[in-house]
PDB file of C-alpha atoms in Angstrom:
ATOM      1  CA  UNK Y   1     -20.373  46.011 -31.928  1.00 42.00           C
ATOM      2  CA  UNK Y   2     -18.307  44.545 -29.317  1.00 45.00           C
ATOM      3  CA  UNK Y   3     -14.687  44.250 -29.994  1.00 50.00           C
ATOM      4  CA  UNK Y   4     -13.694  42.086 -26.787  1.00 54.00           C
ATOM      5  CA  UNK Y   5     -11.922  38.841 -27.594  1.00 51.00           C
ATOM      6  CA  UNK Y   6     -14.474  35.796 -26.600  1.00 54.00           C
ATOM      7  CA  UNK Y   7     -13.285  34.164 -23.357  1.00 58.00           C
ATOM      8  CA  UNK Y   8     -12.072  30.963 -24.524  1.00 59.00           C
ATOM      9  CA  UNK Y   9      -9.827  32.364 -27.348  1.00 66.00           C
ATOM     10  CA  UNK Y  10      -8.338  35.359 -25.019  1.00 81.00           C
ATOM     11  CA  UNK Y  11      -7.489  32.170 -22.336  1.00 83.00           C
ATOM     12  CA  UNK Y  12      -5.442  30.332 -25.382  1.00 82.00           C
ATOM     13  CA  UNK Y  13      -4.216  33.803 -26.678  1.00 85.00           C
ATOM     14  CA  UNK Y  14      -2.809  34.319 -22.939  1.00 89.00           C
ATOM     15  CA  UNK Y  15      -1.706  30.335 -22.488  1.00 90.00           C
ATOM     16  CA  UNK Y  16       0.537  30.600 -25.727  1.00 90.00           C
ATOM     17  CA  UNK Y  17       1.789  34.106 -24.620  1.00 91.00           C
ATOM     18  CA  UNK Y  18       3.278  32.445 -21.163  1.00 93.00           C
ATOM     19  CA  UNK Y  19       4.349  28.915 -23.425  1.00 92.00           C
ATOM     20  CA  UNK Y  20       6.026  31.590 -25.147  1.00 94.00           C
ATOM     21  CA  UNK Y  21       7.629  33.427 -22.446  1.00 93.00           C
ATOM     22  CA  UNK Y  22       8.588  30.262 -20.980  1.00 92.00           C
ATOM     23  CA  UNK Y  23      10.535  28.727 -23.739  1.00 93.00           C
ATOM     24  CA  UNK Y  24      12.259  32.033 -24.476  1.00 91.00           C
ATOM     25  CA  UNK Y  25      13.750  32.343 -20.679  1.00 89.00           C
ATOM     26  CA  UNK Y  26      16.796  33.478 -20.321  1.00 83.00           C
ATOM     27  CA  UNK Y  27      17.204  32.019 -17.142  1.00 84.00           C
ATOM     28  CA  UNK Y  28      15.429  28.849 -18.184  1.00 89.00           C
ATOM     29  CA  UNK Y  29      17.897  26.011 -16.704  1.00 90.00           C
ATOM     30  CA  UNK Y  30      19.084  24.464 -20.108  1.00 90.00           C
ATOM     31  CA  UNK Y  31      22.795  25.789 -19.954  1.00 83.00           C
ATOM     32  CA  UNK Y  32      22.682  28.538 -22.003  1.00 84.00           C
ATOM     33  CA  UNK Y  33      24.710  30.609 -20.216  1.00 82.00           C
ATOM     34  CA  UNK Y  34      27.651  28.315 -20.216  1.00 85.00           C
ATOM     35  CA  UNK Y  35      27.932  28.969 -23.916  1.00 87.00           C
ATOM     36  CA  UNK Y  36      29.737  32.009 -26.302  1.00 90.00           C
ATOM     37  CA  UNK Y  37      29.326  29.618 -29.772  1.00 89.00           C
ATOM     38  CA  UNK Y  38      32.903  31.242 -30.122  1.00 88.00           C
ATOM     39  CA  UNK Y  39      32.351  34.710 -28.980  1.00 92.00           C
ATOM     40  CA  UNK Y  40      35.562  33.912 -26.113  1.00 92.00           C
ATOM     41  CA  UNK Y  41      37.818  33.498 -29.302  1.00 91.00           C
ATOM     42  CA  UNK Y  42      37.449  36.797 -30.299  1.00 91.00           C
ATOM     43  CA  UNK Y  43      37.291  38.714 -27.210  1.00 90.00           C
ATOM     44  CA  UNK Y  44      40.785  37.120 -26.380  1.00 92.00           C
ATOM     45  CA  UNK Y  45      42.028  38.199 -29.666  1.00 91.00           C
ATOM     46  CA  UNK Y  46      40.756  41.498 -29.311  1.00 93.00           C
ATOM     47  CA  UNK Y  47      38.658  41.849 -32.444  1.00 93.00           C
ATOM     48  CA  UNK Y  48      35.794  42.563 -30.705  1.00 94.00           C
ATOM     49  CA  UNK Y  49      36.780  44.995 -27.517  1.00 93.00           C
ATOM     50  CA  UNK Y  50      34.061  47.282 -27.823  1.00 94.00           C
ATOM     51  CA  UNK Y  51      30.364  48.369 -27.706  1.00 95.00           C
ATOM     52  CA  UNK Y  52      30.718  49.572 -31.262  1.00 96.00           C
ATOM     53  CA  UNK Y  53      32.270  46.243 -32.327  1.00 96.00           C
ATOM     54  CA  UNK Y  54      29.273  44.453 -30.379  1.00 96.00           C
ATOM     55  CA  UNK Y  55      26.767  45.882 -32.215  1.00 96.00           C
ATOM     56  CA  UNK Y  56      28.775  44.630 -35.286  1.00 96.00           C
ATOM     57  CA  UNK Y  57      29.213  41.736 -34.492  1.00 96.00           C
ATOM     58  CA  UNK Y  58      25.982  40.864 -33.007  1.00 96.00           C
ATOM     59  CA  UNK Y  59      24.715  41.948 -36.694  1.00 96.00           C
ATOM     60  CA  UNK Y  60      27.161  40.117 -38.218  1.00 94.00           C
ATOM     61  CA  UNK Y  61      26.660  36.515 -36.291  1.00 95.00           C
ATOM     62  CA  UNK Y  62      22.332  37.120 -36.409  1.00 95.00           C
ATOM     63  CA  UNK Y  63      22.717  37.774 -40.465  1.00 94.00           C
ATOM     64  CA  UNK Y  64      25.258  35.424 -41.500  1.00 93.00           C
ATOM     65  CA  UNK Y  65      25.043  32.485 -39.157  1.00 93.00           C
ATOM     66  CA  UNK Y  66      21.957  32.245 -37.019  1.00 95.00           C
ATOM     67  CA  UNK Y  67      19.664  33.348 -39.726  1.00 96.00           C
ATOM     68  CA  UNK Y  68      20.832  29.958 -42.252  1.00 95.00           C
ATOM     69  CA  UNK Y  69      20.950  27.806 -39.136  1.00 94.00           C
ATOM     70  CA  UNK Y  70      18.878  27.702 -35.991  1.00 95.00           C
ATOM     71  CA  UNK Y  71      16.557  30.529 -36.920  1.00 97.00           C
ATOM     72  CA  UNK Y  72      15.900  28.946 -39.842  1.00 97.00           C
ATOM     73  CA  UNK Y  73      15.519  25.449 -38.640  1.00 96.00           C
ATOM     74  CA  UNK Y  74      12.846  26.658 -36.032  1.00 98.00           C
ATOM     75  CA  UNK Y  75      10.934  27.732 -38.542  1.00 98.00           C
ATOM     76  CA  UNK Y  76      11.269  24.669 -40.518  1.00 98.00           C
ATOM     77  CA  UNK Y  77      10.396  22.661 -37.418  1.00 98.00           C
ATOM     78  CA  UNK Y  78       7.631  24.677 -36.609  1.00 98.00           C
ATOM     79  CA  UNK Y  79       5.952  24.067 -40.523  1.00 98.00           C
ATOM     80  CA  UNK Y  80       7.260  20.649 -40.357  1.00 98.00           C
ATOM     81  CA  UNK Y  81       5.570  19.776 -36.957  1.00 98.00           C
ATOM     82  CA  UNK Y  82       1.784  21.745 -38.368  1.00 97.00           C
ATOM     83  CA  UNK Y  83       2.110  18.731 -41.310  1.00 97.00           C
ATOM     84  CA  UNK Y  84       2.857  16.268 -38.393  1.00 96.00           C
ATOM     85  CA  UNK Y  85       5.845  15.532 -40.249  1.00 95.00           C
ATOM     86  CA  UNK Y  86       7.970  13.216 -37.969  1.00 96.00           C
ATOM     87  CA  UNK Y  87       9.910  11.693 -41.085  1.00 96.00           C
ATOM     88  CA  UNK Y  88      11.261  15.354 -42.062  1.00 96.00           C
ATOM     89  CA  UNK Y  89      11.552  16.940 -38.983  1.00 97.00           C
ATOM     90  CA  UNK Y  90      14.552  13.517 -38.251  1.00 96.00           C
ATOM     91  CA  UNK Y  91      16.042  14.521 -41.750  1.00 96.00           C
ATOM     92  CA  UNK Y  92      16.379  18.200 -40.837  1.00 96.00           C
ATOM     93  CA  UNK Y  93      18.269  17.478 -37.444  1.00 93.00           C
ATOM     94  CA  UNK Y  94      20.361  15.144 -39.296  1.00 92.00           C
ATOM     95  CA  UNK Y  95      21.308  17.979 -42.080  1.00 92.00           C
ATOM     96  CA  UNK Y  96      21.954  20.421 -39.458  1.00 90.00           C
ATOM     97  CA  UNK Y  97      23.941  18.792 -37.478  1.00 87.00           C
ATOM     98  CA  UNK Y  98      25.990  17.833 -39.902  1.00 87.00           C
ATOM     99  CA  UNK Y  99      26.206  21.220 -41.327  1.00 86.00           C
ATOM    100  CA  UNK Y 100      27.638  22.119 -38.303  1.00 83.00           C
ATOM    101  CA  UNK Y 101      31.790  21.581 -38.945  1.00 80.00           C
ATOM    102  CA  UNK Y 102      33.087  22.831 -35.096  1.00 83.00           C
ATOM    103  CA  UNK Y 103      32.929  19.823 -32.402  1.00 87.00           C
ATOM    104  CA  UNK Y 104      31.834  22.320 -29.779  1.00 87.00           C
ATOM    105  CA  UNK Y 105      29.096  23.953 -31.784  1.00 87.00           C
ATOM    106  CA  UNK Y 106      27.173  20.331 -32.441  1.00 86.00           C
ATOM    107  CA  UNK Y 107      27.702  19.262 -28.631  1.00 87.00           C
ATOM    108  CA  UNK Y 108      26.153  22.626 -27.555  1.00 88.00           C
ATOM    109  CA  UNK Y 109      23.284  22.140 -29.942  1.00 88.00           C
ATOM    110  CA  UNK Y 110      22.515  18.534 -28.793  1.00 90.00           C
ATOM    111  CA  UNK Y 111      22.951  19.633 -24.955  1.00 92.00           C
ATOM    112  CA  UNK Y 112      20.609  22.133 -24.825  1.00 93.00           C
ATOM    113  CA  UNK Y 113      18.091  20.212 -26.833  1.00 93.00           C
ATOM    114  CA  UNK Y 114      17.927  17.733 -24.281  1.00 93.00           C
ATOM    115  CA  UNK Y 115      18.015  19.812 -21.420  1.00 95.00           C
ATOM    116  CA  UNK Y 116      14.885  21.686 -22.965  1.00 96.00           C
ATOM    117  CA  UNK Y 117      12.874  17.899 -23.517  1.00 95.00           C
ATOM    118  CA  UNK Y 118      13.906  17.172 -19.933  1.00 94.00           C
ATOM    119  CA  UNK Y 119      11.848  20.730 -19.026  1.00 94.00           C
ATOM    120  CA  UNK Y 120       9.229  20.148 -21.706  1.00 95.00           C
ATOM    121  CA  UNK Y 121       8.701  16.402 -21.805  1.00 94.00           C
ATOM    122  CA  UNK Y 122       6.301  16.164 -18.673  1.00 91.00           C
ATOM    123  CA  UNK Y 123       3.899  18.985 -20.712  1.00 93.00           C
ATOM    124  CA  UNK Y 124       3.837  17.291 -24.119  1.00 95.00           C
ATOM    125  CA  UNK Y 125       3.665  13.761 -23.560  1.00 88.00           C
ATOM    126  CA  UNK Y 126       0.331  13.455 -24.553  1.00 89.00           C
ATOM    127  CA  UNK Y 127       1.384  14.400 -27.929  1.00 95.00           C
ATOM    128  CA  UNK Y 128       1.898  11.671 -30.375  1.00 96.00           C
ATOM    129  CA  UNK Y 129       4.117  14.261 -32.816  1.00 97.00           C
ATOM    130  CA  UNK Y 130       6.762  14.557 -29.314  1.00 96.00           C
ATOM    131  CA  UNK Y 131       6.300  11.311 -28.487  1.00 96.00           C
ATOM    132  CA  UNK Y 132       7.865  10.014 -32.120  1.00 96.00           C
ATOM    133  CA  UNK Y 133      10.710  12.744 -31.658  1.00 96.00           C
ATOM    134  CA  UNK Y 134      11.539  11.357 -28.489  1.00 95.00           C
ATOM    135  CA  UNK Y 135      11.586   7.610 -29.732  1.00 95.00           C
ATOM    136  CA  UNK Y 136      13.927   8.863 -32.855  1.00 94.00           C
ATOM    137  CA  UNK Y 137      16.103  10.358 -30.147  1.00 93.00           C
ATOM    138  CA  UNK Y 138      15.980   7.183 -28.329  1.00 92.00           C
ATOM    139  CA  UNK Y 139      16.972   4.821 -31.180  1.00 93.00           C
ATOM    140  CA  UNK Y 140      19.509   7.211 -32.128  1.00 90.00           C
ATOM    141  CA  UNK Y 141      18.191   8.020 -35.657  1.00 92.00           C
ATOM    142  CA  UNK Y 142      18.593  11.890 -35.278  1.00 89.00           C
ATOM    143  CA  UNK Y 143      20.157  14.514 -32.395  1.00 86.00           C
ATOM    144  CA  UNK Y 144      17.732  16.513 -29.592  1.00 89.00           C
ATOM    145  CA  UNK Y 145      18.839  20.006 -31.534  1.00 93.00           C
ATOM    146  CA  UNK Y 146      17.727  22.589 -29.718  1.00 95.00           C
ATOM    147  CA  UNK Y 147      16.416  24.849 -32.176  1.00 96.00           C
ATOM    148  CA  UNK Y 148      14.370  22.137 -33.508  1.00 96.00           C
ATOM    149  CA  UNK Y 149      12.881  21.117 -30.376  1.00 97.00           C
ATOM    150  CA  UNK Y 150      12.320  24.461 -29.971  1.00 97.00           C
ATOM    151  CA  UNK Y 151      10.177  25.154 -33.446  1.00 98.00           C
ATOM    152  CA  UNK Y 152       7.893  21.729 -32.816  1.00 97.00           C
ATOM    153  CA  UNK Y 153       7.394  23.097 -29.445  1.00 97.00           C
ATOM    154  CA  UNK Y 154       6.309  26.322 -30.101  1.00 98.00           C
ATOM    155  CA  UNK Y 155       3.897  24.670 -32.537  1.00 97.00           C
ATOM    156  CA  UNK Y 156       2.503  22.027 -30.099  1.00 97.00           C
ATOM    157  CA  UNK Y 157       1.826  24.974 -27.338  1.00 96.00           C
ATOM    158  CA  UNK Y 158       0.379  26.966 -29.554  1.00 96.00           C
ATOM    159  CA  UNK Y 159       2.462  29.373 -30.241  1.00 97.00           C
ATOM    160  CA  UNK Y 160       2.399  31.169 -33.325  1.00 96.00           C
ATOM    161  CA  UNK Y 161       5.383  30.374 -36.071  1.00 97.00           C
ATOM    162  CA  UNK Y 162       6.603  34.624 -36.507  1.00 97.00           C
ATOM    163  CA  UNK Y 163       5.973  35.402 -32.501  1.00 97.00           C
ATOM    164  CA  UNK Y 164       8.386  32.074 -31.755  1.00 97.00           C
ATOM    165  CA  UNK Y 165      11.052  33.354 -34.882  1.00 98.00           C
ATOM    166  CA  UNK Y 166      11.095  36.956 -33.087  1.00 97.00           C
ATOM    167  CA  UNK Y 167      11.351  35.433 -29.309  1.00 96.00           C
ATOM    168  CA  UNK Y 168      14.082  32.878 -30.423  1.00 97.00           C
ATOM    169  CA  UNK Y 169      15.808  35.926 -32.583  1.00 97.00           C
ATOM    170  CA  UNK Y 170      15.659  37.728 -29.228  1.00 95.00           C
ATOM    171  CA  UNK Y 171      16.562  35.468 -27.047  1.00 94.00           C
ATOM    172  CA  UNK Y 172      19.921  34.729 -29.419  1.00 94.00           C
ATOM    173  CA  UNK Y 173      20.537  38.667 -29.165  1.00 95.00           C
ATOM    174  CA  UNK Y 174      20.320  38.752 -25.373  1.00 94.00           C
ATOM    175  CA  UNK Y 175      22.860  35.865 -24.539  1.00 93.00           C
ATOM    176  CA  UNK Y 176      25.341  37.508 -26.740  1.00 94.00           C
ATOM    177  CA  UNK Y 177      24.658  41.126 -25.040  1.00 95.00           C
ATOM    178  CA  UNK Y 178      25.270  39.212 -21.946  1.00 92.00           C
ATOM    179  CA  UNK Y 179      28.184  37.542 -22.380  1.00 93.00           C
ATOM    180  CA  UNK Y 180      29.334  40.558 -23.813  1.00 93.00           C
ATOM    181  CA  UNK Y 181      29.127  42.314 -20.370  1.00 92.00           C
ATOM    182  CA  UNK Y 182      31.307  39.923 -18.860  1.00 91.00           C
ATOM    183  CA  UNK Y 183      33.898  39.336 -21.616  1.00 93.00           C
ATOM    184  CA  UNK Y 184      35.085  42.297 -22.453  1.00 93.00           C
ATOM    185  CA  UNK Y 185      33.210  43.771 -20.689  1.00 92.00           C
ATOM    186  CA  UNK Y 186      30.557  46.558 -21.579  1.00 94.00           C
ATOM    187  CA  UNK Y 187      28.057  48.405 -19.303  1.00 93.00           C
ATOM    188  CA  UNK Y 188      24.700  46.705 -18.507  1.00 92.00           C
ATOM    189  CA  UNK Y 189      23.348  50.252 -20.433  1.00 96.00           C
ATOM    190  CA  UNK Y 190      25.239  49.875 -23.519  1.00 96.00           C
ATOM    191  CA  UNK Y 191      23.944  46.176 -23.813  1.00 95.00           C
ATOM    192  CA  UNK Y 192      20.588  47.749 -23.161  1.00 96.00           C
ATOM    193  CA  UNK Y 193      21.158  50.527 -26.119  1.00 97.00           C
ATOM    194  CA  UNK Y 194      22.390  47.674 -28.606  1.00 97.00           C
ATOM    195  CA  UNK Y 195      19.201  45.482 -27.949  1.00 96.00           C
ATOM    196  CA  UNK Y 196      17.252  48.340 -28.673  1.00 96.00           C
ATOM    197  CA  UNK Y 197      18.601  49.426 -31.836  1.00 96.00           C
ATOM    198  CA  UNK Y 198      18.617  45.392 -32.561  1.00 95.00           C
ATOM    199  CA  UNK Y 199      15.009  45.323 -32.434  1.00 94.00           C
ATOM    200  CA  UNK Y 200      14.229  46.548 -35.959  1.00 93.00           C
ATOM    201  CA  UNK Y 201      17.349  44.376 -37.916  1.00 92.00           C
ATOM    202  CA  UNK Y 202      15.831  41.444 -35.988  1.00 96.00           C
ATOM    203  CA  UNK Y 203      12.609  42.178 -37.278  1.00 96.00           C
ATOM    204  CA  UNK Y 204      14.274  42.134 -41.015  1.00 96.00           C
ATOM    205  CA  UNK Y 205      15.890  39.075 -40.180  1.00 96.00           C
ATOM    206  CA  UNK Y 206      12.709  37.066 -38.883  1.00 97.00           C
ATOM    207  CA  UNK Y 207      11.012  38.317 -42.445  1.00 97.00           C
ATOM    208  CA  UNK Y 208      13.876  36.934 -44.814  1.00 97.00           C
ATOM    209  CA  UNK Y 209      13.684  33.703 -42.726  1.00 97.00           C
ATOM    210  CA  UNK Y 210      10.306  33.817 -43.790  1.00 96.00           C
ATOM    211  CA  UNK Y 211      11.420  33.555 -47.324  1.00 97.00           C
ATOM    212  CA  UNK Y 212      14.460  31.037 -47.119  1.00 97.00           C
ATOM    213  CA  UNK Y 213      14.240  27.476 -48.757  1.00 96.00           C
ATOM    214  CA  UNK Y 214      14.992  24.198 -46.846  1.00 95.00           C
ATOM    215  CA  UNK Y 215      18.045  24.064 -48.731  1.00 94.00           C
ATOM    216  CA  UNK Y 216      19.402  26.625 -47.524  1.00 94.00           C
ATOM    217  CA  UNK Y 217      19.698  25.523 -44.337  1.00 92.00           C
ATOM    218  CA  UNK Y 218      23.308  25.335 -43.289  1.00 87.00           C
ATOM    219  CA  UNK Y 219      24.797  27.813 -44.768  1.00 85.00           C
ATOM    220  CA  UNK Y 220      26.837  30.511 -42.739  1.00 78.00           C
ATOM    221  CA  UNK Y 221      30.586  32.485 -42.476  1.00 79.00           C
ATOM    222  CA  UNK Y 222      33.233  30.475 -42.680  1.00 84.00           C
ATOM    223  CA  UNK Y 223      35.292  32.617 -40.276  1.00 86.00           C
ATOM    224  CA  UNK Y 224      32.618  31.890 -37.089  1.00 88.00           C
ATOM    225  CA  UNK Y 225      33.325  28.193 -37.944  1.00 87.00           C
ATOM    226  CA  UNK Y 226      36.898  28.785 -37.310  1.00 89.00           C
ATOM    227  CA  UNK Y 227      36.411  30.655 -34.348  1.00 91.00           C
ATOM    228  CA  UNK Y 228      35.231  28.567 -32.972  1.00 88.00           C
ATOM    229  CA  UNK Y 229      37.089  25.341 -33.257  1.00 89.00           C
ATOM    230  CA  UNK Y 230      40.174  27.631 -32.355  1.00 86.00           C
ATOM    231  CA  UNK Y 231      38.145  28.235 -29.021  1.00 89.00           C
ATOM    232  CA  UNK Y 232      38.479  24.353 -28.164  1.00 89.00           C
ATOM    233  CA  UNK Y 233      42.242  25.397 -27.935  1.00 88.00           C
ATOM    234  CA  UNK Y 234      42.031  28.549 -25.906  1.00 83.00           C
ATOM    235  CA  UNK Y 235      44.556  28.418 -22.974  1.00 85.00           C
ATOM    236  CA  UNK Y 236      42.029  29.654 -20.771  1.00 85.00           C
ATOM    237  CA  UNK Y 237      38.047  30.293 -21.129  1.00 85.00           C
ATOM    238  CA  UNK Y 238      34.670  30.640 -19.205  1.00 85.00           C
ATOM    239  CA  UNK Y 239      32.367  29.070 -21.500  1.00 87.00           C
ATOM    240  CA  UNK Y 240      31.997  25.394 -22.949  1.00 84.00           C
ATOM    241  CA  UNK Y 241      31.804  26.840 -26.580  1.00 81.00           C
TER     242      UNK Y 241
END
């Protein structure tokens, strides 16, 4: 018995793989890189100075922050969009923006979001789900959050809801090991060593999303909050957030 994967399903198995891939860029031109979501705040106050205090608190920001927020709202946006579920997938960037107290935090959200339409837009306008986002955006009845854009995405280029939670999960680690390397800064290998021993926590991470309720979204550490609004008053800094 043959175990080769039919032609026309390996093509959409490989199209999906390079959607993916795409979206997850590091270098994709949205302005990611001109971001720390607060990381500057505590670099310049010294509490994290290290590669041992990267590691924590790149555990620390995944497990208390990212997974109640944007990993979570991917996957909600990803479910949401397979129901074709315009109405809900409005409501949830509503809730998360406004679960998001810091100023710099919602603009960096909303910025990237449309940056990624801008890239996306000219691939999915045939699709009547993106088409209705867009319009909401439009008429100003919800935000272009990234995270959200990024979940219907994935769904509408068939990508598959855990392989986008991993590659977004990922992708979050990576711009943190990055900035790290020029903040404090760390060696390119000990960045390297940390994503590695990152791989299996994100893994735990992408199956708890798996299990989280709608409601929970927003929740997170009070103490990133405050990071970073007191990065909006940092004498001098590198990155927008």
């Amino acid at each position: 018995m043959s175990s080769q994967i039919p032609p026309g399903k390996s093509r959409a198995r490989l199209r999906s793989c390079l959607h993916l891939l795409h979206l997850s860029d590091p270098l994709l031109p949205i302005g990611g890189f001109t971001h720390s979501y607060g990381l500057e705040t505590y670099v310049q106050k010294e509490l994290v100075n290290s590669s041992t205090q990267v590691k924590k608190y790149l555990e620390a920001y995944l497990r208390h922050n990212f997974l109640y927020n944007e990993l979570l709202a991917m996957r909600l946006a990803w479910e949401y969009a397979d129901e074709s579920n315009i109405e809900v997938i409005v409501e949830l960037n509503n809730i998360l923006c406004a679960a998001k107290g810091p100023r710099e935090l919602r603009n960096a959200g909303t910025k990237l979001g449309l940056r990624l339409i801008k890239i996306i837009e000219t691939q999915l306008n045939g699709e009547a789900l993106f088409n209705e986002y867009l319009e909401a955006v439009k008429a100003g009845k919800c935000e272009s959050n990234y995270c959200v854009i990024y979940g219907m995405a994935a769904y509408l280029f068939g990508i598959g809801k855990e392989d986008s939670m991993i590659a977004i999960s990922y992708n979050t680690a990576s711009t943190i090991i990055n900035n790290c390397a020029k903040l404090i800064p760390i060696s390119q290998m000990d960045g390297q060593k940390i994503l590695f021993e990152a791989q299996a926590f994100i893994e735990e991470l992408v199956e708890k999303a798996g299990k989280l309720k709608p409601e929970d979204t927003g929740m997170c550490s009070i103490g990133f909050d405050i990071r970073s609004m007191q990065h909006e008053r940092l004498y001098t800094r590198i990155y927008i957030s």
